[in-house]
mmCIF file of C-alpha atoms in Angstrom:
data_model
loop_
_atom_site.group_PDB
_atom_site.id
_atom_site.type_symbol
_atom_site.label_atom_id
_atom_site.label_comp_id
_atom_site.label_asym_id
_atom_site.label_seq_id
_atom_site.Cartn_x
_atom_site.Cartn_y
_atom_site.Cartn_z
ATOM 1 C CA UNK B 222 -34.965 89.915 91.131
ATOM 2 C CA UNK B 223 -33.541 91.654 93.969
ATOM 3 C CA UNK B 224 -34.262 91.074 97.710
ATOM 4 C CA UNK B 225 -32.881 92.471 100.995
ATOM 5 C CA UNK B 226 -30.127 94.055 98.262
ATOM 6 C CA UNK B 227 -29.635 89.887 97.514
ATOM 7 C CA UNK B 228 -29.757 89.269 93.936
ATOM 8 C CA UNK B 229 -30.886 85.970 93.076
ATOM 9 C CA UNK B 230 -30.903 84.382 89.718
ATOM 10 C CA UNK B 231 -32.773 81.589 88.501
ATOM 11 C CA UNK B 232 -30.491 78.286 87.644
ATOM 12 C CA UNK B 233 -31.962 77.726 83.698
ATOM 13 C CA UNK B 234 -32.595 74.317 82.682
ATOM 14 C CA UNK B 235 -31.169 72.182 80.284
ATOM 15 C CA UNK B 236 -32.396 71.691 77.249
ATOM 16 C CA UNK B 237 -34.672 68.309 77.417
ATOM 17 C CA UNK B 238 -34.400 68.443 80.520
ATOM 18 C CA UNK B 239 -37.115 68.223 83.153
ATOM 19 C CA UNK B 240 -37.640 68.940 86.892
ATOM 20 C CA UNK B 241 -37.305 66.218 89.494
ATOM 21 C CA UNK B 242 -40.726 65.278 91.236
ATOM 22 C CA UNK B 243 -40.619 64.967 95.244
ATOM 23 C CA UNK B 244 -39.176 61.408 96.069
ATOM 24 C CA UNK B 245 -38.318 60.777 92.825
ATOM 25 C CA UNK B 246 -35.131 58.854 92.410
ATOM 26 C CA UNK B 247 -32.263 60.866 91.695
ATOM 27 C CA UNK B 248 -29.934 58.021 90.373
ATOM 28 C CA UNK B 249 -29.421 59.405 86.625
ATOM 29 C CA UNK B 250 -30.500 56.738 84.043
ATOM 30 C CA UNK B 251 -28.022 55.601 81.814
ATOM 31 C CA UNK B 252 -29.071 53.090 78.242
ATOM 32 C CA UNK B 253 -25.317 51.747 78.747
ATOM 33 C CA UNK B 254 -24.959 48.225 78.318
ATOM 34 C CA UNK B 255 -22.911 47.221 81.094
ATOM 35 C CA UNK B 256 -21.084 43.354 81.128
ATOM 36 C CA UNK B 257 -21.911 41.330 84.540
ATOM 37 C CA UNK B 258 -18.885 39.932 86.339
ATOM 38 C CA UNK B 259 -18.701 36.933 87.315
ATOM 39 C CA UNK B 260 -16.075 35.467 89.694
ATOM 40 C CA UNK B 261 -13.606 32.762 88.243
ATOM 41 C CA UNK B 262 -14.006 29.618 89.594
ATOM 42 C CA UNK B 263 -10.851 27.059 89.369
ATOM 43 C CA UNK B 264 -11.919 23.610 87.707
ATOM 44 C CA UNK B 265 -10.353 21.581 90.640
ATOM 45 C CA UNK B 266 -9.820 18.634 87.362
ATOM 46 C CA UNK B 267 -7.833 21.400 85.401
ATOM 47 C CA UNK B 268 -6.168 22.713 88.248
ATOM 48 C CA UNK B 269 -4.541 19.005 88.847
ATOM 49 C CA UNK B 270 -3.977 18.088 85.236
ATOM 50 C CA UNK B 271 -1.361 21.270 84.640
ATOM 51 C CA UNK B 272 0.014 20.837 88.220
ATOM 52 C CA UNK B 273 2.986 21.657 87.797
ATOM 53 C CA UNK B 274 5.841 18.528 88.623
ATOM 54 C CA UNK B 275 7.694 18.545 91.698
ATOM 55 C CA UNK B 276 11.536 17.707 91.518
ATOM 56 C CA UNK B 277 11.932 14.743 94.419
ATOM 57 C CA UNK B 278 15.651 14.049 93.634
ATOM 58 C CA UNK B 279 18.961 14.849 95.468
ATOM 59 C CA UNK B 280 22.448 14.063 95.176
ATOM 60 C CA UNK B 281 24.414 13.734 98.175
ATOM 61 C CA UNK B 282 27.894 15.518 97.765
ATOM 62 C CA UNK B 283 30.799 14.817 100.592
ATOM 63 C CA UNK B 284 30.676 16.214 103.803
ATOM 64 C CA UNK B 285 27.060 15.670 103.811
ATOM 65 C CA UNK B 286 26.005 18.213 101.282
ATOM 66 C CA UNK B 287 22.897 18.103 99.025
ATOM 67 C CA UNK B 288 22.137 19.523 95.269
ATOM 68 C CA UNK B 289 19.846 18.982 93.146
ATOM 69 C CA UNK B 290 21.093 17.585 90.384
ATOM 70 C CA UNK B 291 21.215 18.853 86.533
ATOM 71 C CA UNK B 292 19.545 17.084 83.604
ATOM 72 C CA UNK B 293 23.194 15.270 83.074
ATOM 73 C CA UNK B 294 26.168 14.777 85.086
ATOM 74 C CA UNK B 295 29.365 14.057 84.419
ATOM 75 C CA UNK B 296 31.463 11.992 86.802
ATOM 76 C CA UNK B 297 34.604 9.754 86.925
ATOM 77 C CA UNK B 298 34.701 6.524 86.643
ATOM 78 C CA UNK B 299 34.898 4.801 90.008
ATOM 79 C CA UNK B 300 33.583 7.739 91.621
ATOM 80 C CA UNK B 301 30.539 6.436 93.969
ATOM 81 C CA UNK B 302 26.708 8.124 93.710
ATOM 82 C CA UNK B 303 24.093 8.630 96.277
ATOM 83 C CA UNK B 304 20.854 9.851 95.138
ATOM 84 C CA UNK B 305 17.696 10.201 97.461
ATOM 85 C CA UNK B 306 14.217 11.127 96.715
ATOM 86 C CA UNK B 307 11.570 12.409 98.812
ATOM 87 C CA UNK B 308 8.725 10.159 99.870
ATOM 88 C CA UNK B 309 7.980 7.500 102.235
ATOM 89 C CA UNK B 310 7.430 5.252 98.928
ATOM 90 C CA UNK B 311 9.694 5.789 96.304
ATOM 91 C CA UNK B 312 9.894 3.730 92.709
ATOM 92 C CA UNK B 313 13.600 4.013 91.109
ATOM 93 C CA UNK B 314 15.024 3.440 87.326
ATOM 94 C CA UNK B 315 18.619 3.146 86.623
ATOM 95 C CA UNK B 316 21.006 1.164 83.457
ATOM 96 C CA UNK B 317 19.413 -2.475 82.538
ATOM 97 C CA UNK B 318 22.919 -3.152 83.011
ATOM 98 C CA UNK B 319 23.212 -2.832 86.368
ATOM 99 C CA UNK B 320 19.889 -5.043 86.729
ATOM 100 C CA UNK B 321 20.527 -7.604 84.410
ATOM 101 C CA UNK B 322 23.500 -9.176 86.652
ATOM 102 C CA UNK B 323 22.371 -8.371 89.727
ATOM 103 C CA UNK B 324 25.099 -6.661 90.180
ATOM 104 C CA UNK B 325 26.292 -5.850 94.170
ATOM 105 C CA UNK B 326 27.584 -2.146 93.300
ATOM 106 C CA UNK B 327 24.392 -0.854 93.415
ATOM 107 C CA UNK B 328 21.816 -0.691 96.432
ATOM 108 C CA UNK B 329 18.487 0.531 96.468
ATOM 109 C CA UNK B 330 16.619 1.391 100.177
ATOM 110 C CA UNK B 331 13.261 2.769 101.326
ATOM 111 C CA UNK B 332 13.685 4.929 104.195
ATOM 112 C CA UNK B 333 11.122 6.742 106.653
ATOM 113 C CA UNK B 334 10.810 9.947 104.557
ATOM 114 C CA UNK B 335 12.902 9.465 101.355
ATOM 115 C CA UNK B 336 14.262 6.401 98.787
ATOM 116 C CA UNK B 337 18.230 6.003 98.851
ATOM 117 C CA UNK B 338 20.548 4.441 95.410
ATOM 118 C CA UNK B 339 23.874 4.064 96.038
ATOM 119 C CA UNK B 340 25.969 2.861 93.087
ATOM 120 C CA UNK B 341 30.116 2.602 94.407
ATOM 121 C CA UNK B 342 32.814 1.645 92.060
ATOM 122 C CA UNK B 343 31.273 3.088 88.859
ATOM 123 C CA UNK B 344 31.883 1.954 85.467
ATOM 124 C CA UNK B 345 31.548 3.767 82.050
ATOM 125 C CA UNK B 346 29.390 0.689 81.532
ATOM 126 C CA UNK B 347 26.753 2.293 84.004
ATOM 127 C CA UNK B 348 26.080 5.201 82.233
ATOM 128 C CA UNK B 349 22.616 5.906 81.638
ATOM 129 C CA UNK B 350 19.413 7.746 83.169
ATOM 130 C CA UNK B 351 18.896 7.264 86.794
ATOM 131 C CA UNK B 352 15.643 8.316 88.069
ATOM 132 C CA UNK B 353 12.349 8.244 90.622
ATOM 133 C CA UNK B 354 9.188 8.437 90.985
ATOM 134 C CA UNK B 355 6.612 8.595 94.436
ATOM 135 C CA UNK B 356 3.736 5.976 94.176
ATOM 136 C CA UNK B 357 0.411 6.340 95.291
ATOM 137 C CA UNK B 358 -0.407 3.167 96.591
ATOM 138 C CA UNK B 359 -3.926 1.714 97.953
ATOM 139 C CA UNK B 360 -2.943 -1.810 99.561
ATOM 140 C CA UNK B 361 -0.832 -3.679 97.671
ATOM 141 C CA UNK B 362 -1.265 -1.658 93.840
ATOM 142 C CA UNK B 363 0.495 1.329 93.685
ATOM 143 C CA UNK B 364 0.484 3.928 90.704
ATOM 144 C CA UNK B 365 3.335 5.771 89.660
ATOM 145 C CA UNK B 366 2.918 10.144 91.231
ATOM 146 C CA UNK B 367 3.276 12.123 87.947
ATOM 147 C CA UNK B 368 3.573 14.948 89.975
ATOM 148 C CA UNK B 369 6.326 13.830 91.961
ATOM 149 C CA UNK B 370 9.611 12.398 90.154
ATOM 150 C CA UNK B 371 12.820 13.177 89.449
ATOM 151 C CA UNK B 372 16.029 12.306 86.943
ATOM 152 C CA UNK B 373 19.393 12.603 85.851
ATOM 153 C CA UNK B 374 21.306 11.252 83.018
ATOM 154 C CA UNK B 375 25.253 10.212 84.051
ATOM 155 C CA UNK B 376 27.905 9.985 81.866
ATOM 156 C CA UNK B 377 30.826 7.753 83.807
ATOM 157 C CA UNK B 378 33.697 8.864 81.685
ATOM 158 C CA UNK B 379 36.541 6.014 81.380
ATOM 159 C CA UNK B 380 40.052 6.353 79.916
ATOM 160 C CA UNK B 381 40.241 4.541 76.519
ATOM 161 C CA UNK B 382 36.671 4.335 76.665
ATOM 162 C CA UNK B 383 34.425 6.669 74.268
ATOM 163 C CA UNK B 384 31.390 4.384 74.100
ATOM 164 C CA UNK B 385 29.531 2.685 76.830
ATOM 165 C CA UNK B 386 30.916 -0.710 76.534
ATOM 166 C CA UNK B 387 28.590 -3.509 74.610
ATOM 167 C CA UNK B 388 28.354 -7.292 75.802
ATOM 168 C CA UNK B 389 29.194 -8.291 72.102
ATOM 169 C CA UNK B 390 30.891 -7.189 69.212
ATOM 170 C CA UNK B 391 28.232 -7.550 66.337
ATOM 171 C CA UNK B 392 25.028 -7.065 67.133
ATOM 172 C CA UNK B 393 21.453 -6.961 65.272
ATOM 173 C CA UNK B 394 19.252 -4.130 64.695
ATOM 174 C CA UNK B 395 15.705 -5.148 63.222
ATOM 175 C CA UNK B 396 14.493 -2.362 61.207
ATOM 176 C CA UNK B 397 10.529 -2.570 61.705
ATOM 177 C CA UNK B 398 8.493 -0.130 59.219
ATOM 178 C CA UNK B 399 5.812 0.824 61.560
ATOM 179 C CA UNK B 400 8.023 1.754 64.322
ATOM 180 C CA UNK B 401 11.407 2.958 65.229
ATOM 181 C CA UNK B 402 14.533 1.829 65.537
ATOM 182 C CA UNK B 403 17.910 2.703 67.264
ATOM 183 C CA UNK B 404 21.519 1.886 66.437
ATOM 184 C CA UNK B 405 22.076 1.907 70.579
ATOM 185 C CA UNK B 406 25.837 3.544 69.914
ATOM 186 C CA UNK B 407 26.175 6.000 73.373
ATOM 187 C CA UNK B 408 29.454 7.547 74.576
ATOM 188 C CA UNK B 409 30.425 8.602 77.716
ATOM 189 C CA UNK B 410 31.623 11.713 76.886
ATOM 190 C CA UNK B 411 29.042 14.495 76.546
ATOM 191 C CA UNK B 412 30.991 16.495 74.572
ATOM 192 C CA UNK B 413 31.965 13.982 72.060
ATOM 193 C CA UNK B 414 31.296 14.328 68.416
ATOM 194 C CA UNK B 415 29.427 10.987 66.953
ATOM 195 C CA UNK B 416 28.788 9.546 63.545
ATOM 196 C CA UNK B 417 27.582 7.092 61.931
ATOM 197 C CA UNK B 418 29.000 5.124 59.248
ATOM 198 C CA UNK B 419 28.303 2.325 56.629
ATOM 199 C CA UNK B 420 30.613 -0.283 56.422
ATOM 200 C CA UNK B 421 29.954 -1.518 52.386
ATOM 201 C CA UNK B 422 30.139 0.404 50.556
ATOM 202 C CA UNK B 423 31.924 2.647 52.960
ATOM 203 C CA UNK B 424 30.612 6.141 53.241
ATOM 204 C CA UNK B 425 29.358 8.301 56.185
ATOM 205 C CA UNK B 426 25.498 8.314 57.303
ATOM 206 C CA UNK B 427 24.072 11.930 57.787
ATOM 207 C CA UNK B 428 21.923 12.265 60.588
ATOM 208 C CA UNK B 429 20.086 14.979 58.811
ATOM 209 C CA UNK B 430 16.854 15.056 61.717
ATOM 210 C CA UNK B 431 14.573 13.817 58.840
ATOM 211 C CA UNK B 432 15.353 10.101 58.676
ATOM 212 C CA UNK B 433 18.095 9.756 61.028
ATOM 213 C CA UNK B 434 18.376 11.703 64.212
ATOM 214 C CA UNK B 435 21.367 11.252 67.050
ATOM 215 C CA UNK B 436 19.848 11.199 70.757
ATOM 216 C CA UNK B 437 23.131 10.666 73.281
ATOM 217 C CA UNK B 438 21.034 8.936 75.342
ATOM 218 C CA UNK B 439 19.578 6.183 72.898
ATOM 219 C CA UNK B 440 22.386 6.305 70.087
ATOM 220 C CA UNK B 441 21.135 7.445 66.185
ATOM 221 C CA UNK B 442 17.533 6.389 65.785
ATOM 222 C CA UNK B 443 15.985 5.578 62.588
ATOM 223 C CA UNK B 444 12.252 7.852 62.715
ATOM 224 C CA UNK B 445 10.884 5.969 59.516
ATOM 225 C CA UNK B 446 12.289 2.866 58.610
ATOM 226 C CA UNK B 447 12.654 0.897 55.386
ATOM 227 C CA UNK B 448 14.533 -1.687 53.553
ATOM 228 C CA UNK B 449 16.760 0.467 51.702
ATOM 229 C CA UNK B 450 18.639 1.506 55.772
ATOM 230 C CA UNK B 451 19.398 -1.956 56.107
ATOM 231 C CA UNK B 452 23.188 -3.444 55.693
ATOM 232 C CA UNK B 453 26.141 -3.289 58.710
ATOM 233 C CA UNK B 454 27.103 -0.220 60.385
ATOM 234 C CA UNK B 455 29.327 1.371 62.997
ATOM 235 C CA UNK B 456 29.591 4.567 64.869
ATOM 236 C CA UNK B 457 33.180 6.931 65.407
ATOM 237 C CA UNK B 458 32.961 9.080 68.329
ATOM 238 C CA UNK B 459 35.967 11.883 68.697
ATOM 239 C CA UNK B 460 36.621 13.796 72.103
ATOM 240 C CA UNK B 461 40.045 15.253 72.973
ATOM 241 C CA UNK B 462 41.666 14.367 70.575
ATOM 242 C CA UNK B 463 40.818 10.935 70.580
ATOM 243 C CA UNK B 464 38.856 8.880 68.368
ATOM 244 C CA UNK B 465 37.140 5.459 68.834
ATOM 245 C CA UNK B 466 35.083 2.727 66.617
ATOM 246 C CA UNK B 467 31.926 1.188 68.474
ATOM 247 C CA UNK B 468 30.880 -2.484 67.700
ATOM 248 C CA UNK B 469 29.384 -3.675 64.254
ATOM 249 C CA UNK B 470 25.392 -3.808 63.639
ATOM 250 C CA UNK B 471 23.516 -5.353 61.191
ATOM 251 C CA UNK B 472 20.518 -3.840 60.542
ATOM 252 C CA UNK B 473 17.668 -6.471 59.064
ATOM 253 C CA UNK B 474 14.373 -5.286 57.434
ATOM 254 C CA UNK B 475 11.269 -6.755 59.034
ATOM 255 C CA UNK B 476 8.802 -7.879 56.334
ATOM 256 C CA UNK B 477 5.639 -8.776 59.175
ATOM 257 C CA UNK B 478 4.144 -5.822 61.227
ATOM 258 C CA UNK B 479 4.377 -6.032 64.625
ATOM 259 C CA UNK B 480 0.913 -7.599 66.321
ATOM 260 C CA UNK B 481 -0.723 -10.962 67.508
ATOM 261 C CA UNK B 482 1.041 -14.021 65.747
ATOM 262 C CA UNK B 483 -0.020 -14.572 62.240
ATOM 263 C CA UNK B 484 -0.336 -18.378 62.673
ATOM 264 C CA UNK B 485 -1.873 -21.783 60.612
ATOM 265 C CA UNK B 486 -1.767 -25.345 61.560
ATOM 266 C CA UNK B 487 -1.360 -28.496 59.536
ATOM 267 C CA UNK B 488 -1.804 -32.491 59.994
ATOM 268 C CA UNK B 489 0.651 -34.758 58.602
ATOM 269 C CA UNK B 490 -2.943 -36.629 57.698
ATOM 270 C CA UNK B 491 -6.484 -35.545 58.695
ATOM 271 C CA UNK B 492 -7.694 -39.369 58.594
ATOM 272 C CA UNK B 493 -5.474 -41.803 60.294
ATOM 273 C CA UNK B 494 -5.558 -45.779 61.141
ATOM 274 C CA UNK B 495 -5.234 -47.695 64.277
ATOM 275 C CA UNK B 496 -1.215 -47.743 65.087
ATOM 276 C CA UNK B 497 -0.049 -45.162 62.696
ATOM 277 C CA UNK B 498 1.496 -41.988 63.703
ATOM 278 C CA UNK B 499 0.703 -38.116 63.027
ATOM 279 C CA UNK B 500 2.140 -34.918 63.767
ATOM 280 C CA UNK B 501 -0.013 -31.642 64.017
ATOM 281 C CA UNK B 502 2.589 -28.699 63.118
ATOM 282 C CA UNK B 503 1.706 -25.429 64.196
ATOM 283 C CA UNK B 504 3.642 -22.230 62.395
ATOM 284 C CA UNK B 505 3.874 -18.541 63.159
ATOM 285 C CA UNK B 506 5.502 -15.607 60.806
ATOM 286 C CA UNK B 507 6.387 -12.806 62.865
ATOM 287 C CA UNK B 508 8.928 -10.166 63.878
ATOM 288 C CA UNK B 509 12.421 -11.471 64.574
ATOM 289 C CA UNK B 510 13.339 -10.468 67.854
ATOM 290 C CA UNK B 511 9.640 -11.040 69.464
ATOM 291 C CA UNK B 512 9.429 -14.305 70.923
ATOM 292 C CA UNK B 513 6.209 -17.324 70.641
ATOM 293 C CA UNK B 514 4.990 -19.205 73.213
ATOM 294 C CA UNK B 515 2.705 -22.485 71.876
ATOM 295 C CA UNK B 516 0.620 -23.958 73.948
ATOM 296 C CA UNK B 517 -1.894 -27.469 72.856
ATOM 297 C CA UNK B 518 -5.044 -29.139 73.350
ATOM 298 C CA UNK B 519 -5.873 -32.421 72.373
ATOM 299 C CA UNK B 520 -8.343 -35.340 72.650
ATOM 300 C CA UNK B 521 -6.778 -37.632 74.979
ATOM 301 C CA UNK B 522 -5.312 -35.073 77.037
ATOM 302 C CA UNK B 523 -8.040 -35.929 79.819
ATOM 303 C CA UNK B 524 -6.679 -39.682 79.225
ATOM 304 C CA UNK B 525 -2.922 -38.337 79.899
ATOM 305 C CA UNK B 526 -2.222 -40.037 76.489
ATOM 306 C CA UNK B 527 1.749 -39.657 75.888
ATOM 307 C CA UNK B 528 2.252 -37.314 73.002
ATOM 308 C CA UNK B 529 5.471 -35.206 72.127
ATOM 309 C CA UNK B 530 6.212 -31.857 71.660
ATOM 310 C CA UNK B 531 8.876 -29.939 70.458
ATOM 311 C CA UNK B 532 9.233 -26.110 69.559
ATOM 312 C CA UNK B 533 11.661 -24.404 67.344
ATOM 313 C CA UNK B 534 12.328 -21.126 65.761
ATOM 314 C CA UNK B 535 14.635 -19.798 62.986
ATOM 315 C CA UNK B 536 15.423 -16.616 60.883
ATOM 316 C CA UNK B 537 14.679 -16.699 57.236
ATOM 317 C CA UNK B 538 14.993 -14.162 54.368
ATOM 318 C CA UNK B 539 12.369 -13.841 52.236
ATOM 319 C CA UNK B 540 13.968 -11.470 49.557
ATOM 320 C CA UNK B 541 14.841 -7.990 49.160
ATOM 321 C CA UNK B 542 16.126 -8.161 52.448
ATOM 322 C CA UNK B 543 13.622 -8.470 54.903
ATOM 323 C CA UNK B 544 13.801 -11.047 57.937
ATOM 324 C CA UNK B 545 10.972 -13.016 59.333
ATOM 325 C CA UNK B 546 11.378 -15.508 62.436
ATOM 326 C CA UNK B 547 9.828 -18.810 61.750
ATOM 327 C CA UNK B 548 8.780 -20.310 64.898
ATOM 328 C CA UNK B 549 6.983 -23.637 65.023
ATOM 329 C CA UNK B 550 5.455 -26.393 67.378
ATOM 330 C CA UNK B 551 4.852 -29.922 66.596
ATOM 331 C CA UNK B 552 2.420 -32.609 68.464
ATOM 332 C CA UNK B 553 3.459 -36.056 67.652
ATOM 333 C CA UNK B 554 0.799 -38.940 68.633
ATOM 334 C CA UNK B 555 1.816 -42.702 68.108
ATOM 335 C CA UNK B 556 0.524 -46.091 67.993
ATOM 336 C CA UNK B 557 -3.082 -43.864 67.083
ATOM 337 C CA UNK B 558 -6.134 -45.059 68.423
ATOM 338 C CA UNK B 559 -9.464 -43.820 69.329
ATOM 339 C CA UNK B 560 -9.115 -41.808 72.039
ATOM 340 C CA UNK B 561 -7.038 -39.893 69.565
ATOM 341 C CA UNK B 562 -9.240 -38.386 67.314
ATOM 342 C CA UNK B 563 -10.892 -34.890 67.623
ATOM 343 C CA UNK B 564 -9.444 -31.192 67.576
ATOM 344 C CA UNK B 565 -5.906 -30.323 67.826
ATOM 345 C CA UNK B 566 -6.153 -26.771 69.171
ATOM 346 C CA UNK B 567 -2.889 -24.706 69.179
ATOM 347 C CA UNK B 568 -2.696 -21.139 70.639
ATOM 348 C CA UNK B 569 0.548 -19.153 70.334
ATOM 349 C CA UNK B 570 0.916 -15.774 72.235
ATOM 350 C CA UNK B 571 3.487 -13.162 71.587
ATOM 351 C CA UNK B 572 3.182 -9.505 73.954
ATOM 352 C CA UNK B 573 0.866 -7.892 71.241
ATOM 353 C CA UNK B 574 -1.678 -11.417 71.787
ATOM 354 C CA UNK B 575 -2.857 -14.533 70.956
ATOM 355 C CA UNK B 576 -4.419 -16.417 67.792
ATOM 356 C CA UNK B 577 -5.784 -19.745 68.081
ATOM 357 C CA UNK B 578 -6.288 -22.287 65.157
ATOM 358 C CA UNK B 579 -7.565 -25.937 65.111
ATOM 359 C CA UNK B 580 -7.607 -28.653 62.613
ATOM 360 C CA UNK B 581 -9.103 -32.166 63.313
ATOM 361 C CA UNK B 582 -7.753 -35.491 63.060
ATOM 362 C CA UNK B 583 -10.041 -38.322 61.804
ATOM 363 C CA UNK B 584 -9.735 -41.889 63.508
ATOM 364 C CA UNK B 585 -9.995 -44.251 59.757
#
């Protein structure tokens, strides 16, 4: 249609289409399924379970310089360490050697705002893993900071010295089946080669990472052992063209799993007359470096009746090669009388925990 010489055409619709009423909304409907967002919230629990741990430990260099320090160091021996860790309450770990004589090269302080160990006059007999650890503390228990620690292994290299000296030369290794064990054989070289070797009949031990793996800072440990690893061996370390033999073990099958003591108790007579004597024995079978403690109660303890007691121990072999410790306790009563008679009660206690057993003594 023309108007005013203005042509105007008509805008055709499309097909199922339809015109807009007034006021209708013009927002075009859509049938697409659209997913809702919804904002991630941090689990504060999750968030501070893979926190991430913080590196508190520095060594102090001359001329007052800091670094932190690698995963292993190797240092002189008689060169002197300082290591500090940040925190106003710091826990510290360093060689049972250095501990076990209370020995004066070492100090350990708690300052303001970090924990000090100095160690002077180093030995290749301090070699070992030095490390720290904040504690969270409410009055007078403290917990150790997972979050907050720090650790180096140091290797004091010696001359003439491969191996980190031992206080003996033959030692025992008790090979327990349900747990592992360690020929403790470490150098102080990290770059020495180690092996281990049987002494009869004489052959070389593969630590093939199955049975036998070598860890330079624990020495070749046994993952699963049994009776058949059991016999004396020694370890040969080579490094710069030297070569050294470590001290002789004896490794000794365990036949009794590890756990409270496995005990019994016996009278030398369960009815007794006026004026005669009898002995109560009390006898645990267990591993045979884990140690018993006996402790008694009897009927004329009240009375503070005399009575004697005496504890022993011993290794025996019960066949194919496995090693028990035989540890008893005897109570001796003479001159019996009344007051006497009633339960013997024996408890013994090792660090897995106690039995207790009784037996009772008659008065005839």
């Amino acid at each position: 249609m023309r108007r005013g010489g203005l042509k105007i055409t008509g805008q055709h619709l499309p097909k199922n289409k339809r015109p807009k009423e007034p006021g209708e909304n013009r927002i075009k409907p859509t049938n697409k399924k659209v997913k809702p967002k919804i904002p991630k919230i941090k689990d504060r629990d999750s968030a501070d379970s893979t926190a991430k741990t913080q590196s508190i430990m520095m060594q102090v260099l001359d001329k007052g310089r800091f670094q932190k320090p690698a995963a292993t160091l190797s240092l002189l021996a008689g060169q002197s360490v300082e290591l500090r860790c940040k925190g106003s309450r710091i826990g510290w770990s360093y060689p049972a050697y250095l501990d076990t004589f209370k020995d004066s090269r070492i100090s350990v302080k708690q300052n303001e705002r970090y924990g000090q160990l100095t160690l002077v006059n180093s030995t290749s007999a301090d070699t070992g893993e030095f490390s720290c650890w904040g504690q969270l503390c409410s009055g007078y228990i403290c917990r150790k900071d997972e979050t907050k620690t720090g650790s180096t292994y140091i290797f004091f290299t010696e001359k003439g010295e491969l191996f980190v000296p031992s206080p003996s030369y033959f030692d025992v290794v008790y090979l327990n089946p349900d747990r592992q064990a360690v020929v403790p054989c470490r150098v102080t070289v990290l770059s020495a080669k180690v092996t281990l070797h049987r002494e009869f009949p004489a052959k070389e031990i593969p630590a093939n990472g199955t049975d036998i793996v070598y860890d330079m800072k624990r020495g070749f440990v046994y993952l699963q052992p049994h009776s058949e690893h059991q016999g004396v061996v020694y370890c040969r370390a080579e490094a710069g063209g030297r070569s050294q033999i470590s001290v002789k073990y004896q490794l000794l099958y365990v036949a009794v799993p590890s756990g409270p003591p496995s005990t019994t108790i016996l009278a030398s007579s369960n009815k007794v007359k006026s004026g005669d004597d009898v002995s109560v024995l009390c006898t645990v079978l267990g591993e045979p470096d884990v140690e018993v403690e006996f402790t008694w109660i009897f009927p004329g303890q009240k009375d503070e009746r005399p009575v004697t007691i005496q504890d022993t121990w011993r290794l025996i072999h019960r066949g194919l090669g496995h090693t028990t410790r035989l540890s008893q306790s005897v109570i001796t009563v003479e001159d019996f009388e009344t007051i006497d008679a009633g339960y013997y009660i024996c408890t013994a206690q090792n660090l897995q925990g106690q039995t207790t057993v009784a037996t009772t003594v008659e008065f005839s």
